[in-house]
PDB file of C-alpha atoms in Angstrom:
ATOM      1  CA  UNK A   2     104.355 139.816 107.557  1.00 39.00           C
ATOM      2  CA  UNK A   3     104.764 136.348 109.417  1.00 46.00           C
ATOM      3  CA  UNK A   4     101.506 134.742 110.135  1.00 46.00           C
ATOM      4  CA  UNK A   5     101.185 132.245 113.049  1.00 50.00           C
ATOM      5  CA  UNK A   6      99.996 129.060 111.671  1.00 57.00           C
ATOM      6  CA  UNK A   7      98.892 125.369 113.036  1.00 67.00           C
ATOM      7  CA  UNK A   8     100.927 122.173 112.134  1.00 81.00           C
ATOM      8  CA  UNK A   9      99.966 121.118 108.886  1.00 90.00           C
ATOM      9  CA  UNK A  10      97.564 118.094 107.854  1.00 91.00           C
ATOM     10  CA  UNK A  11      99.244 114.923 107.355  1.00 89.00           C
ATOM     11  CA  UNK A  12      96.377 113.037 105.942  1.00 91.00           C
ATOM     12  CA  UNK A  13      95.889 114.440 101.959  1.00 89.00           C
ATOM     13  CA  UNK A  14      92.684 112.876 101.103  1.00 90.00           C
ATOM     14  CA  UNK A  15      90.638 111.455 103.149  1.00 88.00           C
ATOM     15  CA  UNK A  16      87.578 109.261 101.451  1.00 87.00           C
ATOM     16  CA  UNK A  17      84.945 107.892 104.594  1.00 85.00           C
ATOM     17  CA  UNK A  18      87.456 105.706 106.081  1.00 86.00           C
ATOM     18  CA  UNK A  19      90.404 105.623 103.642  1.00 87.00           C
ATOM     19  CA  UNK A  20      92.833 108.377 104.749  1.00 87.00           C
ATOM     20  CA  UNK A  21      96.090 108.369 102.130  1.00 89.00           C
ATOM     21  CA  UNK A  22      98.515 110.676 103.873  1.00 88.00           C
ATOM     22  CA  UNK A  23     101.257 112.615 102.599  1.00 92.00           C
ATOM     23  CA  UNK A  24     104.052 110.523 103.550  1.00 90.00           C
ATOM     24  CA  UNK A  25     102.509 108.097 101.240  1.00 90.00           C
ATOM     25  CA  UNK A  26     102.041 110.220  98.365  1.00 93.00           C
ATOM     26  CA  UNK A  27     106.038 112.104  98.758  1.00 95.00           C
ATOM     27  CA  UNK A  28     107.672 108.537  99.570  1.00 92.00           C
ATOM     28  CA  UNK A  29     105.188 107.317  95.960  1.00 93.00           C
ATOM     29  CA  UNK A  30     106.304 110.267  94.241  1.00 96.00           C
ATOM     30  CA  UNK A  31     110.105 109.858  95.116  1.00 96.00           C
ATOM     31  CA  UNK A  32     109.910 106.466  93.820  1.00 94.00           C
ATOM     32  CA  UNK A  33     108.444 107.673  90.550  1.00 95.00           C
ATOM     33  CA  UNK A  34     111.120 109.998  89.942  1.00 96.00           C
ATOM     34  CA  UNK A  35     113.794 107.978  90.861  1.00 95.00           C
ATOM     35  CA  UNK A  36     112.638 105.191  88.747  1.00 95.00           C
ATOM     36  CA  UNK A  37     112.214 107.833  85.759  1.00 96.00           C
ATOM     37  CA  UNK A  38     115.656 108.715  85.904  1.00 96.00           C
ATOM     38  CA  UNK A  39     117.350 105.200  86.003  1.00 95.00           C
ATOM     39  CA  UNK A  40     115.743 104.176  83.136  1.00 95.00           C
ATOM     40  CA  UNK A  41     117.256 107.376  81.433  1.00 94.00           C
ATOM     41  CA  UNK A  42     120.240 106.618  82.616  1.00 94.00           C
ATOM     42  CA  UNK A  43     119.943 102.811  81.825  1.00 94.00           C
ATOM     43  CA  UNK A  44     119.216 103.603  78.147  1.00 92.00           C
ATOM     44  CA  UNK A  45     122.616 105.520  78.161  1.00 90.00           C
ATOM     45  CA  UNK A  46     124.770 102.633  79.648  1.00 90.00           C
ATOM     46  CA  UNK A  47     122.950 100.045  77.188  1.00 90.00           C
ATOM     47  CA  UNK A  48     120.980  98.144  80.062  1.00 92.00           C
ATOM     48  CA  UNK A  49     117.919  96.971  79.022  1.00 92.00           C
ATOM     49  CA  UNK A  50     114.737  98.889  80.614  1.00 91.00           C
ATOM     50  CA  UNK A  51     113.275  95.358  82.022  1.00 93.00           C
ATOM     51  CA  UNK A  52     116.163  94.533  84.024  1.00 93.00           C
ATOM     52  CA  UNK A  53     115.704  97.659  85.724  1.00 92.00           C
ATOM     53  CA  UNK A  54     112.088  98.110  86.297  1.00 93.00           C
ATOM     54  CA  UNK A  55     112.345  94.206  87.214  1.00 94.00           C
ATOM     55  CA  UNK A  56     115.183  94.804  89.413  1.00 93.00           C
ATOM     56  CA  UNK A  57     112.678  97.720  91.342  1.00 91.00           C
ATOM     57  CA  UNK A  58     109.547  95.490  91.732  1.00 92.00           C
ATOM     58  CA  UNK A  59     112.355  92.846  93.450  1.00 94.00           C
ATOM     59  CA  UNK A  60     113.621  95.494  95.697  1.00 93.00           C
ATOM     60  CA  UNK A  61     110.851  97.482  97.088  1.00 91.00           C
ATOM     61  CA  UNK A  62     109.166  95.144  98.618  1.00 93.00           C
ATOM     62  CA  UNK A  63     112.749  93.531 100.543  1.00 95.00           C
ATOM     63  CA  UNK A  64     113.923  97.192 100.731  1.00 93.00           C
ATOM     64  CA  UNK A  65     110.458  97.690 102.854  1.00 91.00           C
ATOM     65  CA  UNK A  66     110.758  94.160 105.130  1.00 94.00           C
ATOM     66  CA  UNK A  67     114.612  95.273 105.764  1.00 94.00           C
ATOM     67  CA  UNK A  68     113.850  98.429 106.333  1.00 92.00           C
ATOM     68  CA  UNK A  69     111.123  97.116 108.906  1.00 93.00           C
ATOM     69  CA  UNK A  70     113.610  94.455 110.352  1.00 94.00           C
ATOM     70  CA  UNK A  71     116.558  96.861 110.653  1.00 93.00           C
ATOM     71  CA  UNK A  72     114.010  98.828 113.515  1.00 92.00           C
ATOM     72  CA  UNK A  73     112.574  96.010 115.345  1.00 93.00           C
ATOM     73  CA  UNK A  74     116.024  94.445 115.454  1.00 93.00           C
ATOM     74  CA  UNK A  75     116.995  97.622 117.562  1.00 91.00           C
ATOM     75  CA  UNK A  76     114.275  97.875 119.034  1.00 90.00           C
ATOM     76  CA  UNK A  77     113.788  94.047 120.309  1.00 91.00           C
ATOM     77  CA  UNK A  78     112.852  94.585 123.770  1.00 91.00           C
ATOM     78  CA  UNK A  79     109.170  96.212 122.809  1.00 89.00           C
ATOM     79  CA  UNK A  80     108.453  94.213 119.941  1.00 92.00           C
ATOM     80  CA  UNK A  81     109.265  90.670 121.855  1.00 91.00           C
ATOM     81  CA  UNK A  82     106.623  92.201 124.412  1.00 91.00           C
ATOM     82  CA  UNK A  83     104.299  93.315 122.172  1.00 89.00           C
ATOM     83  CA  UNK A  84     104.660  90.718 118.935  1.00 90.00           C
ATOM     84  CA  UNK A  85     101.756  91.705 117.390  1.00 89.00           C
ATOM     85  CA  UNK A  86     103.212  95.359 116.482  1.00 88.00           C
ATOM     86  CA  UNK A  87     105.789  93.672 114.168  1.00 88.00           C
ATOM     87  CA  UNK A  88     103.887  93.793 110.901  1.00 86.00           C
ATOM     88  CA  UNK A  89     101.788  96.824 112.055  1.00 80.00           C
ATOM     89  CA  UNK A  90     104.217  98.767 110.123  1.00 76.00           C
ATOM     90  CA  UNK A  91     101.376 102.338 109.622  1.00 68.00           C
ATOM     91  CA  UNK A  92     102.302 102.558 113.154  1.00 68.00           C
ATOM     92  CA  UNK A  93     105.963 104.140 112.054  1.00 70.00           C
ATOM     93  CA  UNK A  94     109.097 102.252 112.886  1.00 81.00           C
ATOM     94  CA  UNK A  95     111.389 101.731 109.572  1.00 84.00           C
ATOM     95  CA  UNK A  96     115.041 102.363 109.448  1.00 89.00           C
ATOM     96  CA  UNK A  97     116.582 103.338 105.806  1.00 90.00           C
ATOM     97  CA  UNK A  98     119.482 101.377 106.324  1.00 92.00           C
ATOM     98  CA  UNK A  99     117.916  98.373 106.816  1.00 94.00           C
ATOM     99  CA  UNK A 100     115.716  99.200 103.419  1.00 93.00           C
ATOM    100  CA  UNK A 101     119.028 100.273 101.868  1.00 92.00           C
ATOM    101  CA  UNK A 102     121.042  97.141 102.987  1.00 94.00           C
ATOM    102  CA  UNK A 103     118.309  94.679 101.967  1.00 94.00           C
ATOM    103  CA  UNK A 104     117.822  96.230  97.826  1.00 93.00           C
ATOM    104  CA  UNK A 105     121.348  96.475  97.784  1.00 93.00           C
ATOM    105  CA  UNK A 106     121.422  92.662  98.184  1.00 94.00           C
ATOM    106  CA  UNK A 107     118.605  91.956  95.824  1.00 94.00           C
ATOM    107  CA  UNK A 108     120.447  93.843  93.407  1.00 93.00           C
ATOM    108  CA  UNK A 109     123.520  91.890  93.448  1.00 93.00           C
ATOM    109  CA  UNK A 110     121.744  88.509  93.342  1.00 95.00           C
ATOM    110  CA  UNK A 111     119.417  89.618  90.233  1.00 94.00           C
ATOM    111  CA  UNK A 112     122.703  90.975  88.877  1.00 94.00           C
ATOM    112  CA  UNK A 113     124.789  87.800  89.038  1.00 93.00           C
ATOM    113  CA  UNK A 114     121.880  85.745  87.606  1.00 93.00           C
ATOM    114  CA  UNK A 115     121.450  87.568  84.811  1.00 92.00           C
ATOM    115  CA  UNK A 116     125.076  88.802  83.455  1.00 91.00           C
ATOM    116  CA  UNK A 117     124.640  91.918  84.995  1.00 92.00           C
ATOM    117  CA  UNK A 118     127.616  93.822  86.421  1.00 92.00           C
ATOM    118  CA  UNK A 119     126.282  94.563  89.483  1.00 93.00           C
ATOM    119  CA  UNK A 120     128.558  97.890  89.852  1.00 94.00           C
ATOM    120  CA  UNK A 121     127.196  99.284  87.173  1.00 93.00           C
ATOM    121  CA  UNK A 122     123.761  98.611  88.467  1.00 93.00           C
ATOM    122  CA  UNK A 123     124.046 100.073  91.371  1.00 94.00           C
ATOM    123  CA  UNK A 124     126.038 103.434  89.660  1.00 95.00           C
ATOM    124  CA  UNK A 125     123.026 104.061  87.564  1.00 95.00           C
ATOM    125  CA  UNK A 126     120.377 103.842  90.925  1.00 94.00           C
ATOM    126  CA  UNK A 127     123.068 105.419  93.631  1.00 95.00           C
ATOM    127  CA  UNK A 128     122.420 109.464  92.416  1.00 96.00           C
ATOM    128  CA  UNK A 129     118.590 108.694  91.832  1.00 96.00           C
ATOM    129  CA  UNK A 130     118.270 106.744  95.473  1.00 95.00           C
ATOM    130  CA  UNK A 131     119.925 109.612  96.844  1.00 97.00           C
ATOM    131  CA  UNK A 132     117.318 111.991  95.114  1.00 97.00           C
ATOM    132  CA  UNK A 133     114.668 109.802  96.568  1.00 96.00           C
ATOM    133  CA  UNK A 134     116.080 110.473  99.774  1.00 96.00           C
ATOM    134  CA  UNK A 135     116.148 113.925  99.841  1.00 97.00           C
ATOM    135  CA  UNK A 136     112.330 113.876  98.753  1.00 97.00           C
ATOM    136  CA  UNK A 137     111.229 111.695 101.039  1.00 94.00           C
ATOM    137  CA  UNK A 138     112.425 113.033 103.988  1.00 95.00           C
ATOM    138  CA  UNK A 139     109.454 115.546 103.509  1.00 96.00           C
ATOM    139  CA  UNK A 140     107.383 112.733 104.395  1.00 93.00           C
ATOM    140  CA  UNK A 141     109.025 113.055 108.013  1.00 93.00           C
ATOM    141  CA  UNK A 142     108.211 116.976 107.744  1.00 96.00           C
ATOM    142  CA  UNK A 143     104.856 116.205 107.385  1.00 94.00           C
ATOM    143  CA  UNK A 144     104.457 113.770 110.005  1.00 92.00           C
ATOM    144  CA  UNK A 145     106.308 116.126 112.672  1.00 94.00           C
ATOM    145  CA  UNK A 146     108.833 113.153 113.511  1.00 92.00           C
ATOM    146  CA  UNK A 147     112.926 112.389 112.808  1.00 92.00           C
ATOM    147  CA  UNK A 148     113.532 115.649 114.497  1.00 96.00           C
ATOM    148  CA  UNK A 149     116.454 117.165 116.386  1.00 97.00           C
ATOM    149  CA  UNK A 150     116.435 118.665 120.007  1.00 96.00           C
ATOM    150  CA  UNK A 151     114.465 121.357 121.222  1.00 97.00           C
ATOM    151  CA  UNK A 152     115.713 125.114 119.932  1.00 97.00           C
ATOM    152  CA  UNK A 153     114.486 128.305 119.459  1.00 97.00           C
ATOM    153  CA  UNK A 154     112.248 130.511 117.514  1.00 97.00           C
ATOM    154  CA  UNK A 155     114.934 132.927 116.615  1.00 97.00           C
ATOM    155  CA  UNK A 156     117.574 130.316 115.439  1.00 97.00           C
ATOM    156  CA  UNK A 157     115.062 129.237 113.345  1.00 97.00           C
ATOM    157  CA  UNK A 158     113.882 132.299 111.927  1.00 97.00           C
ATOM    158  CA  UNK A 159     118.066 132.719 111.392  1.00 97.00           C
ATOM    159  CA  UNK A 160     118.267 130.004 108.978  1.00 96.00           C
ATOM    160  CA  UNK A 161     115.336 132.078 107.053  1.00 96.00           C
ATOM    161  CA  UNK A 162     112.917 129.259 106.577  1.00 96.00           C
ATOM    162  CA  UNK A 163     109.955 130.005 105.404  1.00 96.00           C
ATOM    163  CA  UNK A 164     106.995 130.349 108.542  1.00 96.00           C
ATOM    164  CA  UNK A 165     105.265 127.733 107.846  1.00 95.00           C
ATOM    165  CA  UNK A 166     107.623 125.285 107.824  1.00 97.00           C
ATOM    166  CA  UNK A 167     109.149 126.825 111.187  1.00 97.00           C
ATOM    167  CA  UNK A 168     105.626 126.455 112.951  1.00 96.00           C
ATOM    168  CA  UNK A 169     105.694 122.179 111.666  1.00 97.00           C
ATOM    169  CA  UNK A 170     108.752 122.548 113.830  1.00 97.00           C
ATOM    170  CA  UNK A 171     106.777 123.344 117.012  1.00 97.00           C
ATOM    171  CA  UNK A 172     106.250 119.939 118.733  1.00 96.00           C
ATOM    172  CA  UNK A 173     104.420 119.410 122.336  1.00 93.00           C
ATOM    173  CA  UNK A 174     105.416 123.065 122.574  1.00 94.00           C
ATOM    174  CA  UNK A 175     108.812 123.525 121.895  1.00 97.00           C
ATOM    175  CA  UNK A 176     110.753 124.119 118.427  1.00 98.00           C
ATOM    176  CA  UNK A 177     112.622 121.661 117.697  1.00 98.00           C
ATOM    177  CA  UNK A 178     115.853 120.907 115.360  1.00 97.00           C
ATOM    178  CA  UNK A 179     114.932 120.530 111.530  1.00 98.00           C
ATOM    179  CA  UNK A 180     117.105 117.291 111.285  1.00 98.00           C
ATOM    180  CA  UNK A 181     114.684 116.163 108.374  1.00 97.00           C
ATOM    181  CA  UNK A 182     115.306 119.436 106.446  1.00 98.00           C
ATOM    182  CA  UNK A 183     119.592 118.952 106.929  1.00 98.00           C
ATOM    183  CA  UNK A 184     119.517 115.393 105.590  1.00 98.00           C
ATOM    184  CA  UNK A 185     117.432 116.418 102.808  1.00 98.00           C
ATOM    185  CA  UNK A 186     119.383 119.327 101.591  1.00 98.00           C
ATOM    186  CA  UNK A 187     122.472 117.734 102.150  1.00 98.00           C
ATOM    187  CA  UNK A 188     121.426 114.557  99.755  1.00 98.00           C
ATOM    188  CA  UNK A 189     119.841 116.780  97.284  1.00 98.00           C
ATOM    189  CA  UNK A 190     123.332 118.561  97.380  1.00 98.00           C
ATOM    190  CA  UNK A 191     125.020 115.001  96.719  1.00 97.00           C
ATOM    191  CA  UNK A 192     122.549 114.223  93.985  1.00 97.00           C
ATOM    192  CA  UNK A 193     123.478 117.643  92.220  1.00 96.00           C
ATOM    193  CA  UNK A 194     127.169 116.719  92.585  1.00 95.00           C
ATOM    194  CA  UNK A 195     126.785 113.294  90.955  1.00 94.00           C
ATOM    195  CA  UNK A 196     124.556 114.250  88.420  1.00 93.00           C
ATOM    196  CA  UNK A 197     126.695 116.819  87.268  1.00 90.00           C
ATOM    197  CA  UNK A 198     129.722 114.554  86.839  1.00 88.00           C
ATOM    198  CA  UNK A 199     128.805 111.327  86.009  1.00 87.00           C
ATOM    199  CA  UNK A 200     129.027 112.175  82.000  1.00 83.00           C
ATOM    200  CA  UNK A 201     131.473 114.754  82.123  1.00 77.00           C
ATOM    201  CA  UNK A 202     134.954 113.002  82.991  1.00 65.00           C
ATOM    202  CA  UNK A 203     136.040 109.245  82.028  1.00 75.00           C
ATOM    203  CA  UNK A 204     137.895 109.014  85.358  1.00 83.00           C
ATOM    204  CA  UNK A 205     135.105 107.438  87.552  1.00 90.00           C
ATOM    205  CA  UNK A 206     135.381 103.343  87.583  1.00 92.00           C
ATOM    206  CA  UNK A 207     132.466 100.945  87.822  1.00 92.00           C
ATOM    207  CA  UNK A 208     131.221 101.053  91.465  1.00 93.00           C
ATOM    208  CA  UNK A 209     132.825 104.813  92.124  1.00 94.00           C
ATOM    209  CA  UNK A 210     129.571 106.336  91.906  1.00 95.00           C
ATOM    210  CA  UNK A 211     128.087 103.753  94.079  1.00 96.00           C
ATOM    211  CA  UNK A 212     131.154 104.706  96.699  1.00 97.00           C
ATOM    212  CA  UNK A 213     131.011 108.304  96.132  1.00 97.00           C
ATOM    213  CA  UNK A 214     127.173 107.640  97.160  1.00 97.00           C
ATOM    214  CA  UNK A 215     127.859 105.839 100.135  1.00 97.00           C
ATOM    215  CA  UNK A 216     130.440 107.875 101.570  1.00 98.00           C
ATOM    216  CA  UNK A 217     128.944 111.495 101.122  1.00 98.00           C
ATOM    217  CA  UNK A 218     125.859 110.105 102.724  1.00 98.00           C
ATOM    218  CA  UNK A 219     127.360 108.832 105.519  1.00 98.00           C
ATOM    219  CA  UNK A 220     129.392 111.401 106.410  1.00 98.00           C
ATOM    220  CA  UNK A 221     126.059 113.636 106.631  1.00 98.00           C
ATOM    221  CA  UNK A 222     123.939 110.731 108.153  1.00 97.00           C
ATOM    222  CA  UNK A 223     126.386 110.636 110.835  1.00 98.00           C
ATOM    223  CA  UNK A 224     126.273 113.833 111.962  1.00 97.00           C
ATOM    224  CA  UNK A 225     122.629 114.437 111.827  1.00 97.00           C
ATOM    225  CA  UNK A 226     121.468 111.551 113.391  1.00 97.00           C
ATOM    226  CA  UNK A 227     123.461 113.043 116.628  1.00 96.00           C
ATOM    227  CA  UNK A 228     121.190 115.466 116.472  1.00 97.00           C
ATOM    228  CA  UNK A 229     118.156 113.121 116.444  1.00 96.00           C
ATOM    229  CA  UNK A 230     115.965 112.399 119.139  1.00 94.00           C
ATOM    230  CA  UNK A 231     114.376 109.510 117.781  1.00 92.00           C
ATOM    231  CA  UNK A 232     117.609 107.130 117.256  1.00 93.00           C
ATOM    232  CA  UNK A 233     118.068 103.237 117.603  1.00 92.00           C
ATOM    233  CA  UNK A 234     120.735 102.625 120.384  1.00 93.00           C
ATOM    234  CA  UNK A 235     123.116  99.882 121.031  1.00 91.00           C
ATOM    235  CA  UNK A 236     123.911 100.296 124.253  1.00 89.00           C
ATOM    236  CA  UNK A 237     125.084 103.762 124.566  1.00 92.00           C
ATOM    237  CA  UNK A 238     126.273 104.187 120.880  1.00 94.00           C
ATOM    238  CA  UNK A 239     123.663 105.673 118.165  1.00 96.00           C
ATOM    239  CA  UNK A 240     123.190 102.406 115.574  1.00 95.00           C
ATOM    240  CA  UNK A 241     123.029 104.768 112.645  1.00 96.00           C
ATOM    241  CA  UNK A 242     125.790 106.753 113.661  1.00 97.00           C
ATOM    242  CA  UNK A 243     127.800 102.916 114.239  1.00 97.00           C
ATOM    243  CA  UNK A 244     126.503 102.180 110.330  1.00 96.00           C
ATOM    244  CA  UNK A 245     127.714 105.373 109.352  1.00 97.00           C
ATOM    245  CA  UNK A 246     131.276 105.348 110.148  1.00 98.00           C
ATOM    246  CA  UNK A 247     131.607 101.668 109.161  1.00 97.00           C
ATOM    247  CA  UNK A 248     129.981 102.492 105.444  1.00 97.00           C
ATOM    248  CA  UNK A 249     132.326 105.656 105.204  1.00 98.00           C
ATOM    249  CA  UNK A 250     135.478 103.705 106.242  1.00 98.00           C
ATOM    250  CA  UNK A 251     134.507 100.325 104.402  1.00 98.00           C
ATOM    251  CA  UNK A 252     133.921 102.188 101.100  1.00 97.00           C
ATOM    252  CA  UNK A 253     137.110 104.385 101.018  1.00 98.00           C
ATOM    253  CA  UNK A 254     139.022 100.880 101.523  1.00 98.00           C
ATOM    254  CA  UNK A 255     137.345  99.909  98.799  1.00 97.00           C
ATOM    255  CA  UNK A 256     137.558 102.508  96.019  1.00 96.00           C
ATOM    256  CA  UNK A 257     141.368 102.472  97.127  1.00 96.00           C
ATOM    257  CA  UNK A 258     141.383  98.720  96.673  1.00 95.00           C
ATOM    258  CA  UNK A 259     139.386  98.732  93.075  1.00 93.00           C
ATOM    259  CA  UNK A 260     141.806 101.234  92.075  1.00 92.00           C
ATOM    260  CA  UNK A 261     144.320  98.705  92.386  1.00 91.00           C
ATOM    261  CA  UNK A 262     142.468  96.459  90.396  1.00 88.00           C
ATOM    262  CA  UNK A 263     143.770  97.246  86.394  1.00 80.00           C
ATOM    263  CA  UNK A 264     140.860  95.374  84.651  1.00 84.00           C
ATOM    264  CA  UNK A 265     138.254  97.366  86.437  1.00 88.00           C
ATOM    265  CA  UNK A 266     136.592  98.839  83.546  1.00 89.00           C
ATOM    266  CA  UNK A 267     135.189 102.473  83.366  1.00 88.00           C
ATOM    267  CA  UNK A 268     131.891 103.571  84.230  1.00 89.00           C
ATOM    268  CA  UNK A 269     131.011 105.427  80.252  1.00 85.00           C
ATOM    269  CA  UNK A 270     133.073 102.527  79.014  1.00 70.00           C
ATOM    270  CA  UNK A 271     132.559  99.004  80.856  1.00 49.00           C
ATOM    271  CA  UNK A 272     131.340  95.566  79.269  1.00 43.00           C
ATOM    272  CA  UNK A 273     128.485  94.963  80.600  1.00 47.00           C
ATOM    273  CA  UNK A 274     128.495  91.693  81.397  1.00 46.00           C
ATOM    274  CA  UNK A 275     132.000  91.620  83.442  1.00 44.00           C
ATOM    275  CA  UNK A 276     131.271  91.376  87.039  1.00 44.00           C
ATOM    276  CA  UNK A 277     133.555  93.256  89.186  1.00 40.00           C
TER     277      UNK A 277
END
């Protein structure tokens, strides 16, 4: 039997006037895990353990600002009347290709400065980003927002979700489209896919896993975000949907053109310190 339930808590702990809510703690424990599993994977590909938990402490803190950025950018006209809501970031407002753009860039520039192939960087974080991803998009769940369209009770109950996930669906009293709960599968699904092939064939290059990464999200991002209600526009064109198709178009051309490229070592196999 189905019992009728109210949206669910977002605040965890609350401690007199420190509240630490659950996007926090998912987003915190995404990170953890994702970190956990680079530096397994690191250890396999011979990187040392400091260049990647260096790399991380670089990142997070751009990946946050870009992230940040990325929205007001979009989102100019508010934020030039109301400056002060720039750094008031608790408020919501962060865009995770802006976060992803901005650590992608770190990592290139700590690569190159230390001898790093940044390919093979970014191969070992892609499938553990994506993981990340999938877990943090819970943090959305909990905070009723990055939601699709309104729908109905019975479609919902059709995708056989559990109840009380269906009733965190039921905002200013309508259902609405689980958008949060399709990206999330549909990463966790990529993750799976990576994971599971990463060690088991030679054929993947240096940066494959990276493009393989890029282009499986994209293709997803693209579609769910046209069922958001909550996207950036430019003009009349969704920006992530615009971000999408570039990043699924610009990293086929590339794969093809790598391809092409005979010194491009493997991904089990590279020298570390060739930069391609």
């Amino acid at each position: 039997m189905n019992l009728l339930v109210g949206a669910l808590n977002p605040i965890a702990l609350q401690l007199g006037p420190l509240e630490i809510h659950w996007y926090g703690v998912i987003i915190a424990t995404a990170v953890v895990l994702a970190v956990a599993l680079a530096l397994q994977e690191a250890k396999r590909r011979r990187v040392s353990e400091d260049d990647i938990l260096n790399l991380i402490l670089w990142a997070l803190p751009f990946s946050l600002i870009g992230a940040r950025l990325y929205y007001v950018i979009f989102e100019w006209p508010y934020y030039q009347a109301n400056p002060g809501e720039i750094i008031k970031i608790w408020h919501g407002g962060i865009a995770i290709y802006g976060g992803l753009i901005a650590a992608s860039i770190v990592f290139i520039i700590y690569c190159r400065n230390h001898a790093l192939s940044a390919w093979l960087i970014l191969d070992i974080a892609a499938p553990t980003v994506m993981l990340a991803q999938a877990i943090g998009r819970w943090g959305n769940f909990m905070n009723q927002e990055a939601y699709g369209g309104v729908t109905s009770l019975h479609f919902l109950q059709q995708l056989h979700l559990p109840n009380w996930l269906i009733q965190q669906m039921l905002i200013d009293g309508s259902y609405r489209q689980p958008t949060f709960l399709y990206e999330s599968v549909w990463n966790l699904i990529g993750f799976a896919i990576l994971m599971s092939i990463r060690h088991r064939t030679g054929w993947f290059k240096q940066g494959e896993i990276l493009l393989s990464y890029i282009m499986w999200y994209a293709f997803g991002r693209f579609f769910v975000e046209g069922m958001r209600t909550d996207s950036l526009y430019l003009g009349p064109l969704r920006v992530s949907q615009i971000v999408s198709i570039v990043l699924l178009i610009g990293a086929i051309a590339v794969w093809i053109w790598r391809r092409r490229q005979k010194q491009v070592p493997g991904y089990l196999a590279g020298n570390l310190t060739q930069r391609y």
